[in-house]
Coordinates of C-alpha atoms in Angstrom, one line a residue:
M177 CA -69.1 -146.8 -96.4
E178 CA -68.7 -147.3 -93.0
T179 CA -65.8 -149.2 -92.8
S180 CA -63.6 -147.1 -94.7
H181 CA -61.3 -144.8 -93.4
H182 CA -59.8 -141.5 -93.8
R183 CA -56.6 -139.7 -94.1
F184 CA -55.7 -135.9 -94.7
K185 CA -52.4 -134.5 -95.2
H186 CA -50.4 -131.5 -95.6
R187 CA -47.0 -130.4 -96.8
W188 CA -43.9 -128.0 -96.2
G189 CA -44.5 -124.7 -97.7
G190 CA -43.8 -122.2 -94.8
I191 CA -46.1 -119.0 -95.5
R192 CA -47.7 -121.4 -98.1
G193 CA -49.4 -123.1 -95.7
L194 CA -52.0 -120.1 -95.9
I195 CA -53.5 -121.8 -99.0
P196 CA -54.4 -125.5 -97.5
G197 CA -55.5 -123.1 -94.3
T198 CA -58.0 -121.9 -96.7
I199 CA -59.2 -125.1 -98.0
L200 CA -59.6 -126.6 -94.4
G201 CA -61.8 -124.0 -93.8
Y202 CA -64.0 -124.5 -96.2
L203 CA -64.1 -127.9 -95.8
E204 CA -64.7 -128.2 -91.9
A205 CA -67.6 -125.3 -92.7
E206 CA -69.2 -127.6 -94.9
L207 CA -69.0 -130.4 -91.8
Q208 CA -70.3 -127.7 -89.5
K209 CA -73.6 -127.3 -92.1
L210 CA -74.2 -130.9 -91.7
D211 CA -73.5 -131.7 -88.3
G212 CA -73.5 -128.0 -86.0
E213 CA -70.9 -125.4 -85.3
D214 CA -69.0 -127.7 -82.8
A215 CA -67.5 -130.2 -85.7
R216 CA -63.8 -130.3 -86.3
I217 CA -61.5 -131.6 -88.6
A218 CA -60.6 -134.6 -85.9
D219 CA -63.7 -135.5 -85.7
Y220 CA -64.1 -137.5 -88.8
F221 CA -60.3 -138.0 -90.2
D222 CA -59.0 -141.5 -88.5
V223 CA -55.4 -140.1 -89.4
I224 CA -54.1 -136.5 -90.3
A225 CA -50.3 -136.4 -91.8
G226 CA -48.2 -133.2 -92.2
T227 CA -44.7 -132.6 -92.9
S228 CA -43.3 -129.2 -91.9
T229 CA -45.6 -126.0 -92.1
G230 CA -48.1 -129.1 -92.2
G231 CA -46.7 -130.8 -89.2
L232 CA -47.8 -127.5 -87.5
V233 CA -51.1 -127.7 -88.9
T234 CA -51.6 -131.2 -88.0
A235 CA -50.8 -130.8 -84.5
M236 CA -53.2 -127.9 -84.4
L237 CA -56.2 -129.6 -85.5
A238 CA -55.3 -132.6 -83.5
T239 CA -54.2 -131.3 -79.8
P240 CA -56.6 -131.1 -77.4
D241 CA -57.1 -127.8 -75.0
E242 CA -58.5 -128.3 -71.6
N243 CA -61.8 -129.4 -72.7
N244 CA -60.6 -132.0 -74.7
R245 CA -61.5 -130.3 -78.0
P246 CA -58.9 -129.3 -80.7
V247 CA -57.0 -126.2 -79.8
F248 CA -57.6 -124.8 -83.2
A249 CA -61.0 -124.7 -85.5
A250 CA -59.7 -124.8 -89.3
K251 CA -61.1 -121.0 -89.6
D252 CA -58.7 -120.4 -87.1
I253 CA -54.9 -121.5 -89.3
K254 CA -55.9 -118.5 -91.5
D255 CA -55.8 -116.0 -88.5
F256 CA -52.4 -117.6 -86.7
Y257 CA -50.2 -117.6 -90.2
L258 CA -51.5 -113.8 -90.9
T259 CA -50.7 -112.8 -87.0
H260 CA -47.5 -114.7 -86.8
C261 CA -45.8 -115.3 -89.9
P262 CA -44.4 -111.7 -89.9
K263 CA -42.7 -112.4 -86.8
I264 CA -41.6 -116.0 -87.8
F265 CA -40.1 -114.6 -90.6
P266 CA -39.0 -111.2 -89.8
Q267 CA -38.4 -109.2 -93.3
K268 CA -34.6 -107.4 -93.6
H269 CA -34.2 -105.7 -96.7
C270 CA -30.7 -104.5 -97.4
P271 CA -30.7 -101.9 -100.5
I272 CA -27.1 -102.3 -101.3
F273 CA -26.1 -105.6 -103.2
P274 CA -29.3 -107.5 -101.7
Y275 CA -28.9 -110.5 -103.9
T276 CA -25.0 -111.1 -102.5
T277 CA -26.0 -110.5 -98.8
K278 CA -28.5 -113.0 -98.8
I279 CA -26.3 -115.5 -100.1
I280 CA -23.9 -114.7 -97.7
K281 CA -25.8 -114.9 -94.8
A282 CA -27.0 -118.1 -96.2
L283 CA -23.7 -119.6 -96.0
A284 CA -23.1 -118.4 -92.9
G285 CA -26.2 -120.2 -90.8
P286 CA -29.9 -120.4 -90.8
K287 CA -31.8 -117.4 -92.4
Y288 CA -33.8 -117.4 -89.3
D289 CA -33.2 -118.1 -85.5
G290 CA -36.2 -119.8 -84.9
K291 CA -36.9 -118.1 -81.4
Y292 CA -39.9 -116.7 -82.1
L293 CA -41.8 -119.9 -83.5
H294 CA -40.3 -122.0 -80.7
D295 CA -41.4 -119.8 -78.1
L296 CA -45.2 -119.9 -80.2
V297 CA -45.3 -123.4 -80.6
G298 CA -44.5 -124.1 -76.7
Q299 CA -47.3 -121.8 -75.7
K300 CA -49.7 -123.2 -77.9
L301 CA -49.1 -126.9 -77.6
G302 CA -48.4 -126.7 -74.0
D303 CA -46.7 -129.9 -72.6
K304 CA -49.1 -132.6 -74.7
K305 CA -47.4 -135.5 -75.8
L306 CA -48.0 -137.4 -79.3
H307 CA -50.3 -140.2 -77.4
Q308 CA -52.6 -137.3 -76.4
T309 CA -53.9 -136.4 -79.8
L310 CA -57.4 -136.5 -80.6
T311 CA -57.2 -138.8 -83.6
N312 CA -54.4 -140.3 -84.9
V313 CA -51.2 -138.6 -86.5
V314 CA -48.1 -139.3 -88.5
I315 CA -45.2 -136.3 -88.7
P316 CA -42.2 -137.2 -90.4
T317 CA -38.9 -135.6 -89.7
F318 CA -35.4 -136.6 -90.8
D319 CA -32.5 -137.5 -88.1
I320 CA -29.1 -136.1 -89.3
K321 CA -27.1 -138.1 -86.8
E322 CA -28.4 -141.2 -87.8
L323 CA -29.0 -140.5 -91.5
Q324 CA -32.6 -141.7 -91.8
P325 CA -36.0 -140.7 -91.5
T326 CA -37.7 -140.4 -88.1
I327 CA -41.4 -140.8 -88.3
F328 CA -43.6 -139.6 -84.9
S329 CA -46.6 -142.0 -85.6
S330 CA -49.4 -142.6 -83.4
Y331 CA -49.4 -146.3 -84.4
E332 CA -46.0 -146.7 -83.4
V333 CA -45.9 -144.9 -80.1
K334 CA -47.8 -147.5 -78.9
H335 CA -44.8 -150.0 -79.2
K336 CA -42.0 -147.2 -79.3
P337 CA -42.6 -145.3 -75.9
S338 CA -39.3 -143.4 -76.4
F339 CA -41.2 -141.9 -79.4
D340 CA -43.8 -140.2 -77.3
A341 CA -41.8 -136.8 -77.5
K342 CA -43.8 -133.6 -76.8
L343 CA -46.0 -132.4 -79.9
S344 CA -44.2 -129.0 -79.8
D345 CA -40.7 -130.6 -79.9
I346 CA -41.9 -132.7 -83.2
C347 CA -43.6 -129.5 -84.6
I348 CA -40.3 -127.5 -84.5
A349 CA -38.2 -130.4 -85.9
T350 CA -40.4 -131.1 -88.7
S351 CA -40.5 -127.2 -89.9
A352 CA -36.6 -126.5 -89.4
A353 CA -36.0 -126.7 -92.9
P354 CA -32.4 -126.4 -94.2
T355 CA -31.1 -123.2 -94.5
Y356 CA -34.3 -121.5 -93.0
L357 CA -34.5 -122.6 -89.5
P358 CA -32.2 -124.4 -87.4
A359 CA -32.1 -127.9 -86.6
H360 CA -33.6 -129.1 -83.5
Y361 CA -32.2 -131.7 -80.7
F362 CA -34.5 -133.0 -78.1
E363 CA -34.6 -136.2 -75.9
T364 CA -37.2 -138.2 -74.3
M365 CA -37.3 -140.8 -71.6
D366 CA -39.4 -144.1 -71.6
P367 CA -40.8 -145.6 -68.6
E368 CA -37.9 -147.7 -67.8
G369 CA -35.9 -144.4 -67.4
N370 CA -34.1 -144.6 -70.7
V371 CA -33.2 -141.4 -72.7
R372 CA -33.4 -141.2 -76.5
E373 CA -31.8 -138.2 -78.1
F374 CA -33.2 -136.7 -81.6
N375 CA -31.1 -134.7 -84.0
L376 CA -33.8 -133.3 -86.2
I377 CA -34.8 -131.3 -89.3
D378 CA -37.2 -130.7 -91.5
G379 CA -39.5 -134.1 -92.7
G380 CA -39.9 -132.8 -96.2
V381 CA -36.4 -134.0 -97.0
A382 CA -37.7 -137.7 -96.4
A383 CA -41.5 -137.3 -97.3
N384 CA -42.3 -133.8 -98.9
N385 CA -45.8 -135.2 -99.7
P386 CA -46.9 -137.7 -96.5
T387 CA -49.7 -139.3 -98.1
L388 CA -48.1 -142.4 -99.2
L389 CA -46.8 -142.6 -95.5
A390 CA -49.6 -142.2 -93.8
I391 CA -51.1 -145.0 -96.0
G392 CA -48.4 -147.1 -95.3
E393 CA -49.1 -146.4 -91.4
V394 CA -52.6 -147.7 -91.7
T395 CA -51.6 -151.0 -93.8
K396 CA -48.9 -151.9 -91.4
A397 CA -51.5 -151.6 -88.5
I398 CA -53.8 -153.7 -90.7
I399 CA -51.3 -156.2 -91.2
K400 CA -50.9 -156.5 -87.6
G401 CA -54.6 -156.9 -87.3
S402 CA -55.8 -153.9 -85.8
S403 CA -59.2 -154.1 -84.6
D404 CA -59.3 -150.7 -85.9
F405 CA -59.6 -151.4 -89.5
F406 CA -61.5 -154.6 -89.5
P407 CA -62.5 -156.3 -92.0
I408 CA -60.3 -154.0 -94.5
K409 CA -57.5 -156.0 -96.1
P410 CA -53.9 -154.4 -96.4
M411 CA -54.0 -153.1 -100.1
D412 CA -58.0 -152.4 -100.1
Y413 CA -56.8 -149.0 -101.2
A414 CA -60.5 -148.9 -102.5
R415 CA -61.8 -148.6 -98.9
L416 CA -60.1 -145.4 -98.3
L417 CA -61.0 -141.7 -98.3
V418 CA -58.1 -139.4 -98.8
I419 CA -57.6 -135.7 -99.1
S420 CA -54.0 -134.6 -100.2
L421 CA -53.6 -130.9 -99.7
G422 CA -50.3 -129.2 -101.3
T423 CA -48.9 -125.7 -100.4
G424 CA -48.5 -125.2 -104.0
S425 CA -45.5 -124.5 -106.2
A426 CA -43.5 -122.7 -108.7
K427 CA -43.2 -125.4 -111.1
A428 CA -44.4 -123.3 -114.2
E429 CA -42.1 -120.3 -112.9
F430 CA -38.7 -122.5 -112.9
K431 CA -37.7 -124.7 -115.3
Y432 CA -34.3 -125.4 -116.1
H433 CA -32.8 -126.7 -119.5
A434 CA -29.8 -129.6 -119.5
L435 CA -27.6 -127.3 -122.0
S436 CA -27.2 -124.7 -119.2
A437 CA -27.5 -127.1 -116.1
A438 CA -24.1 -129.2 -117.9
K439 CA -21.9 -126.5 -116.9
W440 CA -23.5 -125.9 -113.6
G441 CA -21.2 -126.2 -110.2
L442 CA -22.5 -126.4 -106.6
L443 CA -23.2 -122.8 -106.4
D444 CA -25.3 -122.8 -109.6
W445 CA -27.3 -125.8 -108.4
L446 CA -28.2 -124.0 -105.3
T447 CA -29.2 -120.5 -107.2
S448 CA -29.6 -120.6 -110.7
G449 CA -32.5 -119.3 -112.6
G450 CA -34.2 -117.2 -109.9
G451 CA -34.6 -120.7 -108.1
T452 CA -33.1 -123.1 -106.0
P453 CA -32.7 -126.1 -108.6
I454 CA -31.1 -128.9 -106.3
I455 CA -33.9 -128.2 -104.2
D456 CA -36.9 -127.9 -106.6
V457 CA -35.7 -131.2 -108.2
F458 CA -35.9 -133.3 -105.2
S459 CA -38.7 -131.8 -103.7
Q460 CA -41.3 -131.8 -106.7
S461 CA -40.1 -135.4 -107.7
S462 CA -41.1 -136.7 -104.3
A463 CA -44.2 -134.9 -104.2
D464 CA -45.4 -135.9 -107.6
M465 CA -44.3 -139.5 -107.5
V466 CA -46.5 -139.9 -104.6
D467 CA -49.6 -138.3 -106.5
Y468 CA -48.7 -140.2 -109.2
H469 CA -48.9 -143.8 -107.5
L470 CA -51.8 -143.3 -105.9
S471 CA -53.5 -141.8 -109.0
V472 CA -52.4 -145.2 -110.9
V473 CA -54.0 -147.2 -107.6
F474 CA -57.4 -145.4 -107.2
Q475 CA -58.0 -145.4 -110.8
A476 CA -57.4 -149.2 -110.9
L477 CA -59.3 -149.9 -108.5
H478 CA -62.1 -147.4 -110.4
S479 CA -62.1 -145.5 -106.7
E480 CA -60.8 -142.3 -108.0
N481 CA -63.4 -140.6 -106.5
N482 CA -62.1 -141.5 -103.4
Y483 CA -58.6 -139.4 -103.7
L484 CA -58.6 -135.8 -104.0
R485 CA -55.4 -134.0 -104.5
I486 CA -55.5 -130.0 -104.3
Q487 CA -52.4 -128.4 -105.3
D488 CA -51.5 -125.2 -107.3
D489 CA -48.4 -125.8 -109.3
T490 CA -48.6 -122.3 -111.1
L491 CA -47.3 -119.8 -108.2
T492 CA -45.2 -117.3 -109.7
G493 CA -43.2 -114.1 -108.0
H494 CA -43.5 -113.7 -104.6
V495 CA -46.3 -115.9 -103.5
S496 CA -43.9 -118.8 -104.6
S497 CA -42.1 -117.8 -101.6
V498 CA -42.1 -119.4 -98.4
D499 CA -40.9 -116.6 -96.1
I500 CA -41.7 -113.3 -97.8
A501 CA -44.3 -112.8 -95.1
D502 CA -45.3 -109.0 -95.5
K503 CA -48.9 -108.1 -95.4
K504 CA -49.5 -107.8 -99.2
N505 CA -47.7 -111.2 -100.0
L506 CA -50.1 -112.9 -97.0
D507 CA -53.1 -111.4 -98.5
D508 CA -52.3 -112.5 -101.8
L509 CA -51.7 -115.9 -100.8
L510 CA -55.1 -115.9 -99.1
I511 CA -56.5 -115.2 -102.9
V512 CA -54.7 -117.9 -104.3
G513 CA -56.6 -120.0 -101.7
E514 CA -60.1 -119.2 -102.6
S515 CA -59.2 -119.3 -106.1
L516 CA -58.0 -123.0 -105.9
L517 CA -61.3 -123.6 -104.5
K518 CA -63.1 -122.5 -107.6
K519 CA -60.7 -124.5 -109.9
P520 CA -62.0 -127.6 -111.4
V521 CA -60.2 -131.0 -109.6
S522 CA -57.3 -131.8 -111.2
R523 CA -55.8 -135.7 -111.7
V524 CA -52.9 -137.2 -113.1
N525 CA -53.2 -138.2 -117.1
L526 CA -51.5 -142.0 -116.7
E527 CA -50.5 -141.8 -120.6
T528 CA -48.9 -138.4 -120.2
G529 CA -48.0 -138.2 -116.4
R530 CA -49.2 -134.5 -116.4
V531 CA -51.8 -133.4 -114.4
E532 CA -55.0 -132.3 -116.0
P533 CA -58.3 -130.6 -114.9
S534 CA -61.5 -133.0 -114.5
K535 CA -64.6 -131.6 -116.5
H536 CA -66.6 -133.3 -113.7
E537 CA -66.6 -131.1 -110.5
S538 CA -64.5 -128.0 -108.8
N539 CA -62.5 -128.4 -105.8
E540 CA -65.1 -126.5 -103.9
E541 CA -67.7 -129.2 -105.3
A542 CA -65.2 -132.1 -104.3
L543 CA -64.9 -131.1 -100.7
T544 CA -69.0 -130.6 -100.3
R545 CA -69.0 -134.2 -101.4
F546 CA -66.4 -135.2 -99.0
A547 CA -68.2 -133.6 -96.1
K548 CA -71.7 -135.6 -96.8
L549 CA -69.4 -138.8 -96.9
L550 CA -67.5 -138.0 -93.9
S551 CA -70.5 -136.9 -92.0
E552 CA -72.5 -139.9 -92.9
E553 CA -70.0 -142.3 -91.9
K554 CA -69.5 -140.6 -88.6
W555 CA -73.4 -141.2 -87.9
L556 CA -72.9 -144.6 -88.8
R557 CA -70.2 -145.4 -86.4
L558 CA -72.1 -143.5 -83.7
A559 CA -75.2 -145.7 -84.4
R560 CA -72.8 -148.8 -84.2
S561 CA -70.7 -147.9 -80.8
P562 CA -72.1 -149.9 -77.7
Q563 CA -71.4 -146.6 -76.0
G564 CA -73.6 -144.6 -77.9
H565 CA -71.1 -141.9 -78.8
T566 CA -68.5 -142.0 -81.4
P567 CA -65.5 -143.8 -80.5
K568 CA -62.4 -142.0 -79.7
P569 CA -60.0 -142.6 -82.7
K570 CA -56.9 -144.9 -81.9
L571 CA -53.5 -143.5 -82.2
N572 CA -52.1 -142.7 -85.9
Y573 CA -51.8 -140.4 -89.0

């Protein structure tokens, strides 16, 4: 147990970040029951990964304040979203032809200017850079000039100093969802004075579920002989503890039929059936393939209890939106998160490919179990540390 490593991931969902935020609050509270009220998520996870709104949560959990502690406790994520989402996503109602107005605005430019979000992130994260996180982080973005993913990884920053960007810039970039928020441009300068430019959008277009990406970063570090992971072998997934939190989806609500889709043009693929079919298809398939792959691997290694995926695919109506930030909808999202804790753990049926509820434990019970494992390992590492305290985690997820 003492040589296993922990991953936590979070993905895009705009205001639906309230759902995993609620789950994180529960997990941290369980850790505090075991180790005291100062316990924080970053004290227990070797790697935290997040895409888009999840990148923001990742930074909130891992960026140090003036006392070298996380700028946010997990319980504060909820209030952050409740307070600021209505200003990040201001609601403007047009009583005459609202649907037509929405389409015209979407064609004209981003739905939101992002100014409030940019100022807020800069205020909360300050000038802290990637190498300064309290534990390892991995935050994916996509460079539209290079047409390739750009991964901000604590592992890679040691070898690529030009990637040592401000965490505020990384968060703004990974949350720049096309049509919702503007693409983000910034520059960095390495110690030799070389300037690198970044032209970035939402990391969800590359890794909507960044769990596999985070494990890949760890695997690369192991291959390179990192002492952090000795004696774990590159494919020894049985030594990993992984919690994967989704922001919910409307998979059950939006389903499309080939007979109709066969006649669709570009506008239909963007607007039909009450959803955005082309985006729904890409985002769902990307996230689900990662879950399916990891389910196969962990079950093959008889370590399925080491991988916990918490996701709600039954969202309908306004709670499935990423930006309807009125008070009622935000309160409803809190209820979704609290209800999700009570639901049974779900796992992929490898025969059908469908996610099915387990009869063994609830998500709440699974998180309590994980908290005990995390606490036990923390104290094992404390005992083995030559300095007599928990060693500072290396740069990563």
